């Protein structure tokens, strides 16, 4: 049984005014940077074959950290690196700083699928694929590596201090799985004797788990940051609710009450989950330094401290 | 079947049958869950009450904030059933509306209203005034200190972080994480983690506990009474049961890591080797647990082990509480194993299937004679009741899979026999050594060193036969009982 009561939660005051906003970063800029951080961490985690709990933990550590620390005082790249590094240790999947740095630098290079295609060099005849596969595009020099590693390590210490060393992250995945089992909607939970007695539809229900998990993972990058305000069992119930609806699986009346989730809480979470991410379906391209701009079908976010500063300045002068 | 499989919700009749079955299952699940939750909540309530001086009202507000921001029209969408469940409606009406601080009047709702821990930065170590050093352990320095704001006396353990090149050590992360998660009346209370100006100055702040059991046993003119031993064992077992249900292995239970206050309570401390374990278990380092408390499977090099290693240590502690000295005082790993087999007997293949396939068994030759353990244990503990000996031998079962669990041990008849466990309030008090000076420590082996503990990049186990029995090619003699090493 997962200890659900020990998850540290944000206070309303912490959520309404962030340190970044206090230091002059407008809310939309902060939200976009947070979203980009989620994308980077998720992508890096997948490339490194880290389990989703390790990735999710990194994202949540980063979100909690920015509740007490401003973006200018802890720029995004080093914070992504440190969050992943820390979560890999906390979840017993420790990674080397070297590997993390290589992957993150790759993800920010022109070789990366996250890099805006219109910024790729235009002159050559090569296809986009070819351009992206060029190895020297993401080569990390020894000097860069040393500098980034020391930033990674000092940011790790800063994160731990900012969180009061409470790194407890209780994710909703296992709970959601247990709840689905308890609801008896997973296939094979009790083998049917005849078709009419079939307690579940085995062709339909296996997807229930993956859809539930997908909702829960999507929710990590939601601008509402409900992982910071809600208990894991509440998130789990909301994920199941939507997944069951998607697959047309009928659940018992008021089943969420078994897990002490208020209908109002569930309603709120369902609305948030359906709301999607801040940018909707638009594509977000990521570069390290550059210009924030709207381009066809998406937008470019430049995460480097100077680029962020320039964007903030531009918005101020609008 | 010619038709494609239908959902059980498709036909009325199928639905009825399934419905009945489901309701029954649901009811049972609900009951079990409620019980589990109530128990959990009780534990949490006790822990929360003990550790929080002032309630933070703000945090109560956050949930209701989420609720009250939600327009009623959106709430309706949630309803899975078009018409309100008639039976449930009155209950809901009885419920007080959410107030500003999120309080509800049903006890059911209240279960979840414990304030969650806050997300907030570390306080400074300067909030504390140093009093005196208590002890320098292998991983840190422990001092007595006073919290300046409240005047409370606490223990501060400074983590050894010098010379770390890979950031915050995973062992220290585990120590803090597991100590935070293992809230229990018999686990030392972690108050907070504070920091100094330099990044490597990190301190764990705990309640100050007057004694440690090791020093106490050394200094006591008379051993603990049977009634006292029972109380201490119940405390130790229930703390361990809580750790184990929370997926935490302590991995260094021994009398010097058990603190004792003047109110007859022991507190498990030193989570320096503790970690979470998974199910199924992964290969872990065998270099855990101080030699004298180390289980035979660890000594034999098992790479997969579980909570049973803590239970073995508890068996050794049980014996030590009675004998006033450690049960198996081996001089080396092999000597330790000899001493264990000498008292408990060499296991047969029936008693412990597969033990000869453990990595280190292959290099050892064991005497053929099978010893009868009950007889030896009984004569070593002449004053222990039959049930006491039975509990001890279940804790010291050689086969880890047959070793009793902490939960089971708590239900052992030994604890119901006369003399009954002594109430904590009736415990004698002892003068505190830590209050004035460094604790005197008699020679005893210490926990495996940091270098041996799990490393940052994957677990470092023993490769081949290095370490454990290396360099021992002659016969090692342990108390008239010998093992040949090959
Ligand atoms: N909360 C406390 N109150 C009083 N004394 C304490 C407290 N915590 C620890 N001590 C004392 O400090 C000693 C060392 O603490 P601890 O075991 O946590 O550190 P360690 O470095 O892991 O030690 P070792 O390696 O010797 O086991 C304990 O044996 C005990 O005497
Ligand atoms: Mg110790």
GROMACS .gro file of C-alpha atoms in nm, chain B residues 170-350:
model
  181
  488UNK     CA    1   2.243   0.804  -0.271
  489UNK     CA    2   2.293   0.649   0.073
  490UNK     CA    3   2.219   0.980   0.242
  491UNK     CA    4   1.917   1.034   0.018
  492UNK     CA    5   1.791   0.694   0.128
  493UNK     CA    6   1.862   0.766   0.492
  494UNK     CA    7   1.651   1.082   0.484
  495UNK     CA    8   1.377   0.938   0.263
  496UNK     CA    9   1.329   0.622   0.464
  497UNK     CA   10   1.347   0.799   0.798
  498UNK     CA   11   1.082   1.042   0.676
  499UNK     CA   12   0.858   0.760   0.561
  500UNK     CA   13   0.902   0.534   0.864
  501UNK     CA   14   0.694   0.735   1.108
  502UNK     CA   15   0.629   0.531   1.419
  503UNK     CA   16   0.628   0.579   1.794
  504UNK     CA   17   0.933   0.353   1.809
  505UNK     CA   18   1.127   0.509   1.527
  506UNK     CA   19   1.333   0.813   1.611
  507UNK     CA   20   1.142   1.125   1.510
  508UNK     CA   21   1.296   1.322   1.226
  509UNK     CA   22   1.211   1.686   1.285
  510UNK     CA   23   1.366   1.847   0.984
  511UNK     CA   24   1.678   1.865   0.776
  512UNK     CA   25   1.877   2.184   0.822
  513UNK     CA   26   2.171   2.322   0.632
  514UNK     CA   27   2.472   2.541   0.680
  515UNK     CA   28   2.605   2.798   0.442
  516UNK     CA   29   2.827   2.559   0.249
  517UNK     CA   30   2.653   2.313   0.021
  518UNK     CA   31   2.803   2.015   0.202
  519UNK     CA   32   2.668   2.115   0.541
  520UNK     CA   33   2.356   1.908   0.589
  521UNK     CA   34   2.218   1.798   0.925
  522UNK     CA   35   1.937   1.565   1.024
  523UNK     CA   36   1.750   1.701   1.325
  524UNK     CA   37   1.596   1.436   1.549
  525UNK     CA   38   1.439   1.429   1.890
  526UNK     CA   39   1.715   1.383   2.142
  527UNK     CA   40   1.695   1.040   2.302
  528UNK     CA   41   1.880   0.988   2.627
  529UNK     CA   42   2.035   0.645   2.579
  530UNK     CA   43   2.133   0.389   2.331
  531UNK     CA   44   2.055   0.032   2.418
  532UNK     CA   45   2.413  -0.086   2.373
  533UNK     CA   46   2.561   0.152   2.628
  534UNK     CA   47   2.268   0.088   2.856
  535UNK     CA   48   2.319  -0.286   2.851
  536UNK     CA   49   2.691  -0.241   2.912
  537UNK     CA   50   2.630  -0.018   3.212
  538UNK     CA   51   2.337  -0.197   3.374
  539UNK     CA   52   2.433  -0.399   3.678
  540UNK     CA   53   2.138  -0.634   3.623
  541UNK     CA   54   1.988  -0.739   3.291
  542UNK     CA   55   1.639  -0.633   3.188
  543UNK     CA   56   1.354  -0.822   3.351
  544UNK     CA   57   1.154  -1.062   3.136
  545UNK     CA   58   0.857  -0.824   3.145
  546UNK     CA   59   1.081  -0.544   3.024
  547UNK     CA   60   1.233  -0.754   2.748
  548UNK     CA   61   0.881  -0.826   2.624
  549UNK     CA   62   0.790  -0.459   2.606
  550UNK     CA   63   1.111  -0.372   2.425
  551UNK     CA   64   1.062  -0.657   2.180
  552UNK     CA   65   0.703  -0.555   2.106
  553UNK     CA   66   0.823  -0.202   2.037
  554UNK     CA   67   1.105  -0.315   1.813
  555UNK     CA   68   0.883  -0.559   1.625
  556UNK     CA   69   0.605  -0.310   1.568
  557UNK     CA   70   0.847  -0.045   1.441
  558UNK     CA   71   0.995  -0.305   1.209
  559UNK     CA   72   0.654  -0.422   1.092
  560UNK     CA   73   0.572  -0.064   0.994
  561UNK     CA   74   0.900  -0.027   0.808
  562UNK     CA   75   0.845  -0.351   0.624
  563UNK     CA   76   0.488  -0.271   0.521
  564UNK     CA   77   0.622   0.057   0.386
  565UNK     CA   78   0.877  -0.131   0.176
  566UNK     CA   79   1.169  -0.021   0.389
  567UNK     CA   80   1.449  -0.251   0.498
  568UNK     CA   81   1.662  -0.111   0.779
  569UNK     CA   82   1.965  -0.330   0.716
  570UNK     CA   83   2.155  -0.227   1.029
  571UNK     CA   84   1.948  -0.321   1.331
  572UNK     CA   85   2.167  -0.361   1.639
  573UNK     CA   86   2.159  -0.245   1.997
  574UNK     CA   87   2.375   0.062   1.935
  575UNK     CA   88   2.124   0.179   1.675
  576UNK     CA   89   1.834   0.141   1.916
  577UNK     CA   90   1.789   0.449   2.129
  578UNK     CA   91   1.597   0.447   2.452
  579UNK     CA   92   1.434   0.732   2.639
  580UNK     CA   93   1.351   0.757   3.006
  581UNK     CA   94   0.988   0.668   2.942
  582UNK     CA   95   1.049   0.305   2.863
  583UNK     CA   96   1.045   0.350   2.487
  584UNK     CA   97   1.298   0.241   2.233
  585UNK     CA   98   1.343   0.427   1.908
  586UNK     CA   99   1.495   0.269   1.603
  587UNK     CA  100   1.763   0.503   1.467
  588UNK     CA  101   2.041   0.514   1.209
  589UNK     CA  102   1.879   0.464   0.872
  590UNK     CA  103   2.220   0.501   0.711
  591UNK     CA  104   2.192   0.164   0.537
  592UNK     CA  105   1.817   0.157   0.494
  593UNK     CA  106   1.655   0.146   0.154
  594UNK     CA  107   1.334   0.072  -0.026
  595UNK     CA  108   1.297  -0.275  -0.162
  596UNK     CA  109   1.088  -0.389  -0.453
  597UNK     CA  110   0.876  -0.685  -0.530
  598UNK     CA  111   1.028  -0.892  -0.691
  599UNK     CA  112   1.355  -0.810  -0.528
  600UNK     CA  113   1.660  -0.712  -0.725
  601UNK     CA  114   2.016  -0.809  -0.650
  602UNK     CA  115   2.139  -0.588  -0.365
  603UNK     CA  116   2.470  -0.543  -0.197
  604UNK     CA  117   2.548  -0.807   0.063
  605UNK     CA  118   2.767  -0.574   0.260
  606UNK     CA  119   2.500  -0.463   0.495
  607UNK     CA  120   2.433  -0.518   0.862
  608UNK     CA  121   2.705  -0.511   1.124
  609UNK     CA  122   2.878  -0.849   1.137
  610UNK     CA  123   2.739  -0.973   1.467
  611UNK     CA  124   2.381  -0.911   1.353
  612UNK     CA  125   2.425  -1.035   0.998
  613UNK     CA  126   2.204  -1.320   0.881
  614UNK     CA  127   2.337  -1.649   0.743
  615UNK     CA  128   2.203  -1.583   0.392
  616UNK     CA  129   2.402  -1.259   0.377
  617UNK     CA  130   2.710  -1.431   0.512
  618UNK     CA  131   2.667  -1.699   0.249
  619UNK     CA  132   2.653  -1.433  -0.020
  620UNK     CA  133   2.288  -1.435  -0.123
  621UNK     CA  134   2.234  -1.157  -0.374
  622UNK     CA  135   1.863  -1.151  -0.331
  623UNK     CA  136   1.744  -1.104   0.018
  624UNK     CA  137   1.457  -0.938   0.191
  625UNK     CA  138   1.312  -0.818   0.517
  626UNK     CA  139   1.413  -1.146   0.680
  627UNK     CA  140   1.761  -1.001   0.729
  628UNK     CA  141   1.614  -0.747   0.972
  629UNK     CA  142   1.432  -1.025   1.154
  630UNK     CA  143   1.757  -1.214   1.205
  631UNK     CA  144   1.906  -0.901   1.359
  632UNK     CA  145   1.604  -0.875   1.586
  633UNK     CA  146   1.664  -1.234   1.696
  634UNK     CA  147   2.020  -1.138   1.788
  635UNK     CA  148   1.895  -0.833   1.975
  636UNK     CA  149   1.636  -1.041   2.164
  637UNK     CA  150   1.912  -1.273   2.281
  638UNK     CA  151   2.135  -0.978   2.369
  639UNK     CA  152   1.863  -0.820   2.585
  640UNK     CA  153   1.859  -1.140   2.788
  641UNK     CA  154   2.232  -1.218   2.789
  642UNK     CA  155   2.347  -0.856   2.825
  643UNK     CA  156   2.604  -0.929   2.560
  644UNK     CA  157   2.588  -0.989   2.185
  645UNK     CA  158   2.485  -1.343   2.092
  646UNK     CA  159   2.723  -1.417   1.805
  647UNK     CA  160   3.051  -1.229   1.837
  648UNK     CA  161   3.234  -1.346   1.529
  649UNK     CA  162   3.584  -1.225   1.450
  650UNK     CA  163   3.536  -1.259   1.078
  651UNK     CA  164   3.260  -1.356   0.839
  652UNK     CA  165   3.358  -1.719   0.853
  653UNK     CA  166   3.388  -1.715   1.230
  654UNK     CA  167   3.047  -1.549   1.246
  655UNK     CA  168   2.897  -1.830   1.037
  656UNK     CA  169   3.069  -2.091   1.254
  657UNK     CA  170   2.924  -1.939   1.569
  658UNK     CA  171   2.579  -1.933   1.413
  659UNK     CA  172   2.594  -2.296   1.300
  660UNK     CA  173   2.740  -2.398   1.630
  661UNK     CA  174   2.430  -2.278   1.815
  662UNK     CA  175   2.164  -2.329   1.550
  663UNK     CA  176   2.305  -2.637   1.383
  664UNK     CA  177   2.420  -2.686   1.026
  665UNK     CA  178   2.106  -2.676   0.814
  666UNK     CA  179   1.999  -2.988   0.631
  667UNK     CA  180   1.876  -2.961   0.273
  668UNK     CA  181   1.523  -3.013   0.404
   0.00000   0.00000   0.00000
